[in-house]
Every structure is written in structure tokens, then in C-alpha cells.
PQR file of N, CA, C, O and H, with PARSE charges and radii, in Angstrom:
ATOM      1  N   ILE A   1    -150.655  71.557 -38.383 -0.4000 1.5000
ATOM      2  CA  ILE A   1    -149.461  71.481 -39.200 -0.0000 2.0000
ATOM      3  C   ILE A   1    -149.485  72.600 -40.244  0.5500 1.7000
ATOM      4  O   ILE A   1    -148.446  73.199 -40.524 -0.5500 1.4000
ATOM      5  N   ILE A   2    -150.625  72.883 -40.810 -0.4000 1.5000
ATOM      6  CA  ILE A   2    -150.692  73.869 -41.887 -0.0000 2.0000
ATOM      7  C   ILE A   2    -150.910  75.291 -41.377  0.5500 1.7000
ATOM      8  O   ILE A   2    -150.778  76.244 -42.145 -0.5500 1.4000
ATOM      9  H   ILE A   2    -151.469  72.396 -40.583  0.4000 1.0000
ATOM     10  N   THR A   3    -151.238  75.449 -40.108 -0.4000 1.5000
ATOM     11  CA  THR A   3    -151.639  76.778 -39.638 -0.0000 2.0000
ATOM     12  C   THR A   3    -150.517  77.804 -39.726  0.5500 1.7000
ATOM     13  O   THR A   3    -150.747  78.917 -40.197 -0.5500 1.4000
ATOM     14  H   THR A   3    -151.345  74.674 -39.484  0.4000 1.0000
ATOM     15  N   TYR A   4    -149.317  77.461 -39.286 -0.4000 1.5000
ATOM     16  CA  TYR A   4    -148.221  78.433 -39.341 -0.0000 2.0000
ATOM     17  C   TYR A   4    -147.847  78.798 -40.772  0.5500 1.7000
ATOM     18  O   TYR A   4    -147.782  79.986 -41.086 -0.5500 1.4000
ATOM     19  H   TYR A   4    -149.131  76.556 -38.903  0.4000 1.0000
ATOM     20  N   PRO A   5    -147.597  77.829 -41.656 -0.5600 1.5000
ATOM     21  CA  PRO A   5    -147.262  78.220 -43.033  0.2800 2.0000
ATOM     22  C   PRO A   5    -148.379  79.019 -43.708  0.5500 1.7000
ATOM     23  O   PRO A   5    -148.109  79.973 -44.437 -0.5500 1.4000
ATOM     24  N   ALA A   6    -149.620  78.633 -43.466 -0.4000 1.5000
ATOM     25  CA  ALA A   6    -150.743  79.349 -44.074 -0.0000 2.0000
ATOM     26  C   ALA A   6    -150.827  80.779 -43.537  0.5500 1.7000
ATOM     27  O   ALA A   6    -151.067  81.715 -44.299 -0.5500 1.4000
ATOM     28  H   ALA A   6    -149.839  77.858 -42.873  0.4000 1.0000
ATOM     29  N   ALA A   7    -150.633  80.948 -42.242 -0.4000 1.5000
ATOM     30  CA  ALA A   7    -150.692  82.284 -41.650 -0.0000 2.0000
ATOM     31  C   ALA A   7    -149.558  83.164 -42.169  0.5500 1.7000
ATOM     32  O   ALA A   7    -149.762  84.341 -42.466 -0.5500 1.4000
ATOM     33  H   ALA A   7    -150.438  80.187 -41.622  0.4000 1.0000
ATOM     34  N   VAL A   8    -148.381  82.594 -42.274 -0.4000 1.5000
ATOM     35  CA  VAL A   8    -147.233  83.357 -42.775 -0.0000 2.0000
ATOM     36  C   VAL A   8    -147.454  83.747 -44.237  0.5500 1.7000
ATOM     37  O   VAL A   8    -147.239  84.899 -44.614 -0.5500 1.4000
ATOM     38  H   VAL A   8    -148.215  81.638 -42.032  0.4000 1.0000
ATOM     39  N   LEU A   9    -147.879  82.798 -45.049 -0.4000 1.5000
ATOM     40  CA  LEU A   9    -148.113  83.100 -46.467 -0.0000 2.0000
ATOM     41  C   LEU A   9    -149.223  84.133 -46.646  0.5500 1.7000
ATOM     42  O   LEU A   9    -149.092  85.047 -47.461 -0.5500 1.4000
ATOM     43  H   LEU A   9    -148.054  81.862 -44.742  0.4000 1.0000
ATOM     44  N   ALA A  10    -150.302  83.998 -45.899 -0.4000 1.5000
ATOM     45  CA  ALA A  10    -151.396  84.961 -46.002 -0.0000 2.0000
ATOM     46  C   ALA A  10    -150.934  86.361 -45.598  0.5500 1.7000
ATOM     47  O   ALA A  10    -151.332  87.351 -46.213 -0.5500 1.4000
ATOM     48  H   ALA A  10    -150.409  83.256 -45.238  0.4000 1.0000
ATOM     49  N   THR A  11    -150.100  86.442 -44.572 -0.4000 1.5000
ATOM     50  CA  THR A  11    -149.581  87.733 -44.137 -0.0000 2.0000
ATOM     51  C   THR A  11    -148.638  88.329 -45.177  0.5500 1.7000
ATOM     52  O   THR A  11    -148.685  89.529 -45.449 -0.5500 1.4000
ATOM     53  H   THR A  11    -149.776  85.638 -44.073  0.4000 1.0000
ATOM     54  N   ILE A  12    -147.789  87.496 -45.754 -0.4000 1.5000
ATOM     55  CA  ILE A  12    -146.870  87.979 -46.791 -0.0000 2.0000
ATOM     56  C   ILE A  12    -147.642  88.491 -47.995  0.5500 1.7000
ATOM     57  O   ILE A  12    -147.374  89.589 -48.483 -0.5500 1.4000
ATOM     58  H   ILE A  12    -147.751  86.522 -45.533  0.4000 1.0000
ATOM     59  N   PHE A  13    -148.602  87.703 -48.478 -0.4000 1.5000
ATOM     60  CA  PHE A  13    -149.352  88.126 -49.656 -0.0000 2.0000
ATOM     61  C   PHE A  13    -150.246  89.330 -49.365  0.5500 1.7000
ATOM     62  O   PHE A  13    -150.437  90.187 -50.228 -0.5500 1.4000
ATOM     63  H   PHE A  13    -148.819  86.812 -48.081  0.4000 1.0000
ATOM     64  N   GLY A  14    -150.789  89.394 -48.162 -0.4000 1.5000
ATOM     65  CA  GLY A  14    -151.583  90.563 -47.784 -0.0000 2.0000
ATOM     66  C   GLY A  14    -150.742  91.824 -47.713  0.5500 1.7000
ATOM     67  O   GLY A  14    -151.167  92.890 -48.156 -0.5500 1.4000
ATOM     68  H   GLY A  14    -150.635  88.697 -47.461  0.4000 1.0000
ATOM     69  N   SER A  15    -149.546  91.697 -47.152 -0.4000 1.5000
ATOM     70  CA  SER A  15    -148.631  92.842 -47.098 -0.0000 2.0000
ATOM     71  C   SER A  15    -148.220  93.265 -48.498  0.5500 1.7000
ATOM     72  O   SER A  15    -148.149  94.456 -48.802 -0.5500 1.4000
ATOM     73  H   SER A  15    -149.201  90.831 -46.791  0.4000 1.0000
ATOM     74  N   TRP A  16    -147.953  92.290 -49.341 -0.4000 1.5000
ATOM     75  CA  TRP A  16    -147.576  92.571 -50.728 -0.0000 2.0000
ATOM     76  C   TRP A  16    -148.704  93.323 -51.439  0.5500 1.7000
ATOM     77  O   TRP A  16    -148.456  94.266 -52.190 -0.5500 1.4000
ATOM     78  H   TRP A  16    -148.011  91.323 -49.094  0.4000 1.0000
ATOM     79  N   MET A  17    -149.941  92.895 -51.195 -0.4000 1.5000
ATOM     80  CA  MET A  17    -151.091  93.556 -51.804 -0.0000 2.0000
ATOM     81  C   MET A  17    -151.160  95.022 -51.362  0.5500 1.7000
ATOM     82  O   MET A  17    -151.451  95.902 -52.172 -0.5500 1.4000
ATOM     83  H   MET A  17    -150.143  92.128 -50.585  0.4000 1.0000
ATOM     84  N   LEU A  18    -150.894  95.281 -50.081 -0.4000 1.5000
ATOM     85  CA  LEU A  18    -150.948  96.654 -49.580 -0.0000 2.0000
ATOM     86  C   LEU A  18    -149.796  97.497 -50.117  0.5500 1.7000
ATOM     87  O   LEU A  18    -149.955  98.699 -50.333 -0.5500 1.4000
ATOM     88  H   LEU A  18    -150.658  94.566 -49.423  0.4000 1.0000
ATOM     89  N   ILE A  19    -148.646  96.879 -50.332 -0.4000 1.5000
ATOM     90  CA  ILE A  19    -147.511  97.596 -50.914 -0.0000 2.0000
ATOM     91  C   ILE A  19    -147.815  97.958 -52.367  0.5500 1.7000
ATOM     92  O   ILE A  19    -147.510  99.062 -52.819 -0.5500 1.4000
ATOM     93  H   ILE A  19    -148.517  95.903 -50.157  0.4000 1.0000
ATOM     94  N   GLU A  20    -148.416  97.022 -53.089 -0.4000 1.5000
ATOM     95  CA  GLU A  20    -148.749  97.259 -54.498 -0.0000 2.0000
ATOM     96  C   GLU A  20    -149.898  98.251 -54.665  0.5500 1.7000
ATOM     97  O   GLU A  20    -149.957  98.970 -55.663 -0.5500 1.4000
ATOM     98  H   GLU A  20    -148.664  96.125 -52.722  0.4000 1.0000
ATOM     99  N   ASN A  21    -150.802  98.293 -53.703 -0.4000 1.5000
ATOM    100  CA  ASN A  21    -151.978  99.162 -53.810 -0.0000 2.0000
ATOM    101  C   ASN A  21    -152.198  99.890 -52.475  0.5500 1.7000
ATOM    102  O   ASN A  21    -153.107  99.542 -51.722 -0.5500 1.4000
ATOM    103  H   ASN A  21    -150.754  97.709 -52.892  0.4000 1.0000
ATOM    104  N   PRO A  22    -151.364 100.901 -52.183 -0.5600 1.5000
ATOM    105  CA  PRO A  22    -151.478 101.591 -50.888  0.2800 2.0000
ATOM    106  C   PRO A  22    -152.787 102.364 -50.708  0.5500 1.7000
ATOM    107  O   PRO A  22    -153.116 102.769 -49.593 -0.5500 1.4000
ATOM    108  N   ALA A  23    -153.526 102.568 -51.784 -0.4000 1.5000
ATOM    109  CA  ALA A  23    -154.818 103.268 -51.665 -0.0000 2.0000
ATOM    110  C   ALA A  23    -155.796 102.476 -50.801  0.5500 1.7000
ATOM    111  O   ALA A  23    -156.742 103.043 -50.253 -0.5500 1.4000
ATOM    112  H   ALA A  23    -153.259 102.238 -52.689  0.4000 1.0000
ATOM    113  N   LEU A  24    -155.573 101.174 -50.680 -0.4000 1.5000
ATOM    114  CA  LEU A  24    -156.451 100.359 -49.833 -0.0000 2.0000
ATOM    115  C   LEU A  24    -156.403 100.804 -48.372  0.5500 1.7000
ATOM    116  O   LEU A  24    -157.371 100.641 -47.629 -0.5500 1.4000
ATOM    117  H   LEU A  24    -154.805 100.713 -51.125  0.4000 1.0000
ATOM    118  N   LEU A  25    -155.261 101.370 -47.974 -0.4000 1.5000
ATOM    119  CA  LEU A  25    -155.126 101.820 -46.585 -0.0000 2.0000
ATOM    120  C   LEU A  25    -155.965 103.062 -46.287  0.5500 1.7000
ATOM    121  O   LEU A  25    -156.118 103.443 -45.126 -0.5500 1.4000
ATOM    122  H   LEU A  25    -154.475 101.503 -48.579  0.4000 1.0000
ATOM    123  N   GLN A  26    -156.500 103.684 -47.315 -0.4000 1.5000
ATOM    124  CA  GLN A  26    -157.368 104.849 -47.121 -0.0000 2.0000
ATOM    125  C   GLN A  26    -158.811 104.443 -46.833  0.5500 1.7000
ATOM    126  O   GLN A  26    -159.627 105.273 -46.431 -0.5500 1.4000
ATOM    127  H   GLN A  26    -156.376 103.374 -48.257  0.4000 1.0000
ATOM    128  N   MET A  27    -159.117 103.182 -47.038 -0.4000 1.5000
ATOM    129  CA  MET A  27    -160.493 102.708 -46.868 -0.0000 2.0000
ATOM    130  C   MET A  27    -160.712 102.233 -45.432  0.5500 1.7000
ATOM    131  O   MET A  27    -159.907 101.460 -44.912 -0.5500 1.4000
ATOM    132  H   MET A  27    -158.455 102.508 -47.364  0.4000 1.0000
ATOM    133  N   PRO A  28    -161.787 102.681 -44.786 -0.5600 1.5000
ATOM    134  CA  PRO A  28    -162.026 102.333 -43.380  0.2800 2.0000
ATOM    135  C   PRO A  28    -162.154 100.831 -43.130  0.5500 1.7000
ATOM    136  O   PRO A  28    -161.732 100.345 -42.081 -0.5500 1.4000
ATOM    137  N   TRP A  29    -162.725 100.099 -44.070 -0.4000 1.5000
ATOM    138  CA  TRP A  29    -162.904  98.674 -43.854 -0.0000 2.0000
ATOM    139  C   TRP A  29    -161.563  97.949 -43.777  0.5500 1.7000
ATOM    140  O   TRP A  29    -161.454  96.906 -43.133 -0.5500 1.4000
ATOM    141  H   TRP A  29    -163.067 100.494 -44.923  0.4000 1.0000
ATOM    142  N   MET A  30    -160.538  98.503 -44.436 -0.4000 1.5000
ATOM    143  CA  MET A  30    -159.216  97.862 -44.390 -0.0000 2.0000
ATOM    144  C   MET A  30    -158.610  97.975 -42.992  0.5500 1.7000
ATOM    145  O   MET A  30    -157.913  97.065 -42.542 -0.5500 1.4000
ATOM    146  H   MET A  30    -160.626  99.350 -44.960  0.4000 1.0000
ATOM    147  N   HIS A  31    -158.872  99.079 -42.309 -0.4000 1.5000
ATOM    148  CA  HIS A  31    -158.382  99.234 -40.942 -0.0000 2.0000
ATOM    149  C   HIS A  31    -159.030  98.194 -40.022  0.5500 1.7000
ATOM    150  O   HIS A  31    -158.371  97.617 -39.156 -0.5500 1.4000
ATOM    151  H   HIS A  31    -159.439  99.818 -42.675  0.4000 1.0000
ATOM    152  N   VAL A  32    -160.306  97.972 -40.221 -0.4000 1.5000
ATOM    153  CA  VAL A  32    -161.021  96.962 -39.431 -0.0000 2.0000
ATOM    154  C   VAL A  32    -160.471  95.570 -39.746  0.5500 1.7000
ATOM    155  O   VAL A  32    -160.258  94.756 -38.847 -0.5500 1.4000
ATOM    156  H   VAL A  32    -160.842  98.441 -40.924  0.4000 1.0000
ATOM    157  N   LYS A  33    -160.248  95.312 -41.023 -0.4000 1.5000
ATOM    158  CA  LYS A  33    -159.722  94.010 -41.430 -0.0000 2.0000
ATOM    159  C   LYS A  33    -158.333  93.773 -40.843  0.5500 1.7000
ATOM    160  O   LYS A  33    -158.050  92.679 -40.356 -0.5500 1.4000
ATOM    161  H   LYS A  33    -160.421  95.973 -41.753  0.4000 1.0000
ATOM    162  N   LEU A  34    -157.474  94.770 -40.881 -0.4000 1.5000
ATOM    163  CA  LEU A  34    -156.130  94.625 -40.325 -0.0000 2.0000
ATOM    164  C   LEU A  34    -156.167  94.420 -38.812  0.5500 1.7000
ATOM    165  O   LEU A  34    -155.346  93.687 -38.261 -0.5500 1.4000
ATOM    166  H   LEU A  34    -157.703  95.659 -41.277  0.4000 1.0000
ATOM    167  N   LEU A  35    -157.111  95.060 -38.150 -0.4000 1.5000
ATOM    168  CA  LEU A  35    -157.285  94.834 -36.713 -0.0000 2.0000
ATOM    169  C   LEU A  35    -157.646  93.373 -36.449  0.5500 1.7000
ATOM    170  O   LEU A  35    -157.108  92.750 -35.533 -0.5500 1.4000
ATOM    171  H   LEU A  35    -157.778  95.655 -38.598  0.4000 1.0000
ATOM    172  N   PHE A  36    -158.554  92.836 -37.251 -0.4000 1.5000
ATOM    173  CA  PHE A  36    -158.929  91.434 -37.087 -0.0000 2.0000
ATOM    174  C   PHE A  36    -157.767  90.493 -37.397  0.5500 1.7000
ATOM    175  O   PHE A  36    -157.643  89.440 -36.772 -0.5500 1.4000
ATOM    176  H   PHE A  36    -158.991  93.342 -37.995  0.4000 1.0000
ATOM    177  N   VAL A  37    -156.931  90.856 -38.338 -0.4000 1.5000
ATOM    178  CA  VAL A  37    -155.744  90.037 -38.643 -0.0000 2.0000
ATOM    179  C   VAL A  37    -154.803  90.009 -37.445  0.5500 1.7000
ATOM    180  O   VAL A  37    -154.284  88.952 -37.087 -0.5500 1.4000
ATOM    181  H   VAL A  37    -157.032  91.712 -38.845  0.4000 1.0000
ATOM    182  N   VAL A  38    -154.582  91.158 -36.829 -0.4000 1.5000
ATOM    183  CA  VAL A  38    -153.723  91.215 -35.644 -0.0000 2.0000
ATOM    184  C   VAL A  38    -154.335  90.391 -34.512  0.5500 1.7000
ATOM    185  O   VAL A  38    -153.627  89.646 -33.835 -0.5500 1.4000
ATOM    186  H   VAL A  38    -155.004  92.016 -37.121  0.4000 1.0000
ATOM    187  N   LEU A  39    -155.643  90.522 -34.305 -0.4000 1.5000
ATOM    188  CA  LEU A  39    -156.305  89.731 -33.256 -0.0000 2.0000
ATOM    189  C   LEU A  39    -156.225  88.238 -33.554  0.5500 1.7000
ATOM    190  O   LEU A  39    -156.097  87.429 -32.634 -0.5500 1.4000
ATOM    191  H   LEU A  39    -156.218  91.127 -34.855  0.4000 1.0000
ATOM    192  N   LEU A  40    -156.299  87.870 -34.814 -0.4000 1.5000
ATOM    193  CA  LEU A  40    -156.179  86.466 -35.195 -0.0000 2.0000
ATOM    194  C   LEU A  40    -154.786  85.938 -34.908  0.5500 1.7000
ATOM    195  O   LEU A  40    -154.645  84.798 -34.466 -0.5500 1.4000
ATOM    196  H   LEU A  40    -156.404  88.527 -35.561  0.4000 1.0000
ATOM    197  N   TRP A  41    -153.750  86.736 -35.149 -0.4000 1.5000
ATOM    198  CA  TRP A  41    -152.383  86.326 -34.814 -0.0000 2.0000
ATOM    199  C   TRP A  41    -152.237  86.137 -33.295  0.5500 1.7000
ATOM    200  O   TRP A  41    -151.626  85.169 -32.845 -0.5500 1.4000
ATOM    201  H   TRP A  41    -153.864  87.662 -35.509  0.4000 1.0000
ATOM    202  N   ILE A  42    -152.795  87.056 -32.520 -0.4000 1.5000
ATOM    203  CA  ILE A  42    -152.730  86.937 -31.051 -0.0000 2.0000
ATOM    204  C   ILE A  42    -153.431  85.661 -30.600  0.5500 1.7000
ATOM    205  O   ILE A  42    -152.912  84.924 -29.762 -0.5500 1.4000
ATOM    206  H   ILE A  42    -153.292  87.843 -32.886  0.4000 1.0000
ATOM    207  N   TYR A  43    -154.610  85.401 -31.157 -0.4000 1.5000
ATOM    208  CA  TYR A  43    -155.352  84.177 -30.837 -0.0000 2.0000
ATOM    209  C   TYR A  43    -154.554  82.933 -31.221  0.5500 1.7000
ATOM    210  O   TYR A  43    -154.521  81.953 -30.477 -0.5500 1.4000
ATOM    211  H   TYR A  43    -155.032  85.999 -31.838  0.4000 1.0000
ATOM    212  N   HIS A  44    -153.921  82.981 -32.371 -0.4000 1.5000
ATOM    213  CA  HIS A  44    -153.121  81.861 -32.860 -0.0000 2.0000
ATOM    214  C   HIS A  44    -151.979  81.552 -31.888  0.5500 1.7000
ATOM    215  O   HIS A  44    -151.752  80.393 -31.544 -0.5500 1.4000
ATOM    216  H   HIS A  44    -153.948  83.778 -32.975  0.4000 1.0000
ATOM    217  N   PHE A  45    -151.266  82.582 -31.451 -0.4000 1.5000
ATOM    218  CA  PHE A  45    -150.152  82.373 -30.519 -0.0000 2.0000
ATOM    219  C   PHE A  45    -150.641  81.888 -29.154  0.5500 1.7000
ATOM    220  O   PHE A  45    -150.002  81.042 -28.528 -0.5500 1.4000
ATOM    221  H   PHE A  45    -151.451  83.525 -31.730  0.4000 1.0000
ATOM    222  N   LYS A  46    -151.762  82.416 -28.698 -0.4000 1.5000
ATOM    223  CA  LYS A  46    -152.301  81.976 -27.408 -0.0000 2.0000
ATOM    224  C   LYS A  46    -152.729  80.511 -27.465  0.5500 1.7000
ATOM    225  O   LYS A  46    -152.478  79.757 -26.524 -0.5500 1.4000
ATOM    226  H   LYS A  46    -152.281  83.103 -29.207  0.4000 1.0000
ATOM    227  N   CYS A  47    -153.370  80.105 -28.558 -0.4000 1.5000
ATOM    228  CA  CYS A  47    -153.754  78.695 -28.714 -0.0000 2.0000
ATOM    229  C   CYS A  47    -152.529  77.799 -28.739  0.5500 1.7000
ATOM    230  O   CYS A  47    -152.545  76.705 -28.175 -0.5500 1.4000
ATOM    231  H   CYS A  47    -153.573  80.717 -29.322  0.4000 1.0000
ATOM    232  N   HIS A  48    -151.465  78.258 -29.390 -0.4000 1.5000
ATOM    233  CA  HIS A  48    -150.237  77.466 -29.435 -0.0000 2.0000
ATOM    234  C   HIS A  48    -149.617  77.352 -28.040  0.5500 1.7000
ATOM    235  O   HIS A  48    -149.087  76.304 -27.671 -0.5500 1.4000
ATOM    236  H   HIS A  48    -151.452  79.147 -29.848  0.4000 1.0000
ATOM    237  N   GLN A  49    -149.690  78.430 -27.280 -0.4000 1.5000
ATOM    238  CA  GLN A  49    -149.177  78.412 -25.908 -0.0000 2.0000
ATOM    239  C   GLN A  49    -149.967  77.405 -25.058  0.5500 1.7000
ATOM    240  O   GLN A  49    -149.374  76.652 -24.286 -0.5500 1.4000
ATOM    241  H   GLN A  49    -150.121  79.281 -27.579  0.4000 1.0000
ATOM    242  N   ILE A  50    -151.266  77.389 -25.192 -0.4000 1.5000
ATOM    243  CA  ILE A  50    -152.102  76.439 -24.449 -0.0000 2.0000
ATOM    244  C   ILE A  50    -151.803  75.012 -24.891  0.5500 1.7000
ATOM    245  O   ILE A  50    -151.721  74.109 -24.058 -0.5500 1.4000
ATOM    246  H   ILE A  50    -151.748  78.000 -25.819  0.4000 1.0000
ATOM    247  N   TYR A  51    -151.641  74.805 -26.187 -0.4000 1.5000
ATOM    248  CA  TYR A  51    -151.325  73.478 -26.735 -0.0000 2.0000
ATOM    249  C   TYR A  51    -150.012  72.955 -26.150  0.5500 1.7000
ATOM    250  O   TYR A  51    -149.926  71.795 -25.748 -0.5500 1.4000
ATOM    251  H   TYR A  51    -151.708  75.538 -26.863  0.4000 1.0000
ATOM    252  N   LYS A  52    -148.997  73.811 -26.105 -0.4000 1.5000
ATOM    253  CA  LYS A  52    -147.700  73.396 -25.551 -0.0000 2.0000
ATOM    254  C   LYS A  52    -147.820  73.085 -24.064  0.5500 1.7000
ATOM    255  O   LYS A  52    -147.210  72.132 -23.578 -0.5500 1.4000
ATOM    256  H   LYS A  52    -149.067  74.753 -26.432  0.4000 1.0000
ATOM    257  N   ALA A  53    -148.599  73.881 -23.341 -0.4000 1.5000
ATOM    258  CA  ALA A  53    -148.780  73.638 -21.906 -0.0000 2.0000
ATOM    259  C   ALA A  53    -149.496  72.310 -21.674  0.5500 1.7000
ATOM    260  O   ALA A  53    -149.146  71.569 -20.756 -0.5500 1.4000
ATOM    261  H   ALA A  53    -149.094  74.655 -23.735  0.4000 1.0000
ATOM    262  N   LEU A  54    -150.480  72.010 -22.489 -0.4000 1.5000
ATOM    263  CA  LEU A  54    -151.192  70.736 -22.351 -0.0000 2.0000
ATOM    264  C   LEU A  54    -150.269  69.555 -22.662  0.5500 1.7000
ATOM    265  O   LEU A  54    -150.381  68.498 -22.039 -0.5500 1.4000
ATOM    266  H   LEU A  54    -150.764  72.612 -23.235  0.4000 1.0000
ATOM    267  N   GLN A  55    -149.367  69.730 -23.614 -0.4000 1.5000
ATOM    268  CA  GLN A  55    -148.419  68.668 -23.926 -0.0000 2.0000
ATOM    269  C   GLN A  55    -147.485  68.398 -22.755  0.5500 1.7000
ATOM    270  O   GLN A  55    -147.045  67.265 -22.561 -0.5500 1.4000
ATOM    271  H   GLN A  55    -149.276  70.588 -24.120  0.4000 1.0000
ATOM    272  N   LYS A  56    -147.178  69.429 -21.972 -0.4000 1.5000
ATOM    273  CA  LYS A  56    -146.310  69.278 -20.812 -0.0000 2.0000
ATOM    274  C   LYS A  56    -147.058  68.698 -19.615  0.5500 1.7000
ATOM    275  O   LYS A  56    -146.455  68.422 -18.578 -0.5500 1.4000
ATOM    276  H   LYS A  56    -147.535  70.350 -22.130  0.4000 1.0000
ATOM    277  N   GLY A  57    -148.372  68.512 -19.760 -0.4000 1.5000
ATOM    278  CA  GLY A  57    -149.151  67.887 -18.704 -0.0000 2.0000
ATOM    279  C   GLY A  57    -149.745  68.835 -17.690  0.5500 1.7000
ATOM    280  O   GLY A  57    -150.141  68.406 -16.606 -0.5500 1.4000
ATOM    281  H   GLY A  57    -148.861  68.736 -20.603  0.4000 1.0000
ATOM    282  N   LYS A  58    -149.817  70.115 -18.011 -0.4000 1.5000
ATOM    283  CA  LYS A  58    -150.425  71.063 -17.083 -0.0000 2.0000
ATOM    284  C   LYS A  58    -151.928  70.827 -17.027  0.5500 1.7000
ATOM    285  O   LYS A  58    -152.546  70.455 -18.025 -0.5500 1.4000
ATOM    286  H   LYS A  58    -149.495  70.464 -18.891  0.4000 1.0000
ATOM    287  N   SER A  59    -152.511  71.047 -15.854 -0.4000 1.5000
ATOM    288  CA  SER A  59    -153.948  70.861 -15.681 -0.0000 2.0000
ATOM    289  C   SER A  59    -154.703  72.082 -16.180  0.5500 1.7000
ATOM    290  O   SER A  59    -154.109  73.128 -16.442 -0.5500 1.4000
ATOM    291  H   SER A  59    -152.009  71.349 -15.043  0.4000 1.0000
ATOM    292  N   GLN A  60    -156.001  71.942 -16.307 -0.4000 1.5000
ATOM    293  CA  GLN A  60    -156.842  73.042 -16.767 -0.0000 2.0000
ATOM    294  C   GLN A  60    -156.809  74.188 -15.769  0.5500 1.7000
ATOM    295  O   GLN A  60    -156.864  75.352 -16.164 -0.5500 1.4000
ATOM    296  H   GLN A  60    -156.483  71.092 -16.094  0.4000 1.0000
ATOM    297  N   ASP A  61    -156.720  73.871 -14.469 -0.4000 1.5000
ATOM    298  CA  ASP A  61    -156.667  74.917 -13.463 -0.0000 2.0000
ATOM    299  C   ASP A  61    -155.395  75.752 -13.591  0.5500 1.7000
ATOM    300  O   ASP A  61    -155.428  76.972 -13.433 -0.5500 1.4000
ATOM    301  H   ASP A  61    -156.676  72.925 -14.148  0.4000 1.0000
ATOM    302  N   GLU A  62    -154.272  75.085 -13.880 -0.4000 1.5000
ATOM    303  CA  GLU A  62    -153.019  75.804 -14.060 -0.0000 2.0000
ATOM    304  C   GLU A  62    -153.061  76.693 -15.305  0.5500 1.7000
ATOM    305  O   GLU A  62    -152.506  77.791 -15.315 -0.5500 1.4000
ATOM    306  H   GLU A  62    -154.246  74.093 -14.008  0.4000 1.0000
ATOM    307  N   LEU A  63    -153.731  76.199 -16.357 -0.4000 1.5000
ATOM    308  CA  LEU A  63    -153.850  77.000 -17.573 -0.0000 2.0000
ATOM    309  C   LEU A  63    -154.709  78.233 -17.344  0.5500 1.7000
ATOM    310  O   LEU A  63    -154.389  79.316 -17.834 -0.5500 1.4000
ATOM    311  H   LEU A  63    -154.182  75.307 -16.349  0.4000 1.0000
ATOM    312  N   LEU A  64    -155.794  78.073 -16.603 -0.4000 1.5000
ATOM    313  CA  LEU A  64    -156.685  79.208 -16.325 -0.0000 2.0000
ATOM    314  C   LEU A  64    -156.008  80.236 -15.438  0.5500 1.7000
ATOM    315  O   LEU A  64    -156.274  81.431 -15.563 -0.5500 1.4000
ATOM    316  H   LEU A  64    -156.053  77.194 -16.205  0.4000 1.0000
ATOM    317  N   ALA A  65    -155.135  79.788 -14.542 -0.4000 1.5000
ATOM    318  CA  ALA A  65    -154.434  80.708 -13.656 -0.0000 2.0000
ATOM    319  C   ALA A  65    -153.428  81.550 -14.421  0.5500 1.7000
ATOM    320  O   ALA A  65    -153.117  82.667 -14.007 -0.5500 1.4000
ATOM    321  H   ALA A  65    -154.919  78.816 -14.440  0.4000 1.0000
ATOM    322  N   SER A  66    -152.912  81.031 -15.536 -0.4000 1.5000
ATOM    323  CA  SER A  66    -151.912  81.772 -16.302 -0.0000 2.0000
ATOM    324  C   SER A  66    -152.527  82.765 -17.268  0.5500 1.7000
ATOM    325  O   SER A  66    -151.809  83.569 -17.864 -0.5500 1.4000
ATOM    326  H   SER A  66    -153.164  80.124 -15.872  0.4000 1.0000
ATOM    327  N   VAL A  67    -153.853  82.727 -17.438 -0.4000 1.5000
ATOM    328  CA  VAL A  67    -154.525  83.644 -18.373 -0.0000 2.0000
ATOM    329  C   VAL A  67    -154.760  84.919 -17.708  0.5500 1.7000
ATOM    330  O   VAL A  67    -155.314  85.838 -18.311 -0.5500 1.4000
ATOM    331  H   VAL A  67    -154.436  82.074 -16.954  0.4000 1.0000
TER
END
């Protein structure tokens, strides 16, 4: 229940931080961190897709075939 609002708020505040302090984008660790944020969003959407498929009654074999 809290995952979507928390993810949206964290993304908004993180973007705001980068807008307020663009010098952070010059630091190599920030590029790595942003990559992990993007990967976390992809993981979040994939988990939600699996959750919805399980609610519809799809079997584990059908889920693995769609990956």
C-alpha cells in the first residue's frame, strides 16, 4: 500500500534535490545511485506485474514463460 506513494515522493524529493544542487550530478557516485534508482523502479513495476498476474490466477509456469 505504501510502496507507490513512497516511491513517488522519494523520486520527487530526489529530483528536487538535484534541481537545487546540480553540482551533485558531477559526482560519479551520483550516477551510480541514479542507475540503482532506475533499476529499483524497473524491479518495482515487474513485481507489481507478477502480483497482478498471481491475482488473476496464473500459474508459476505461466509467469516464468512471460519473463
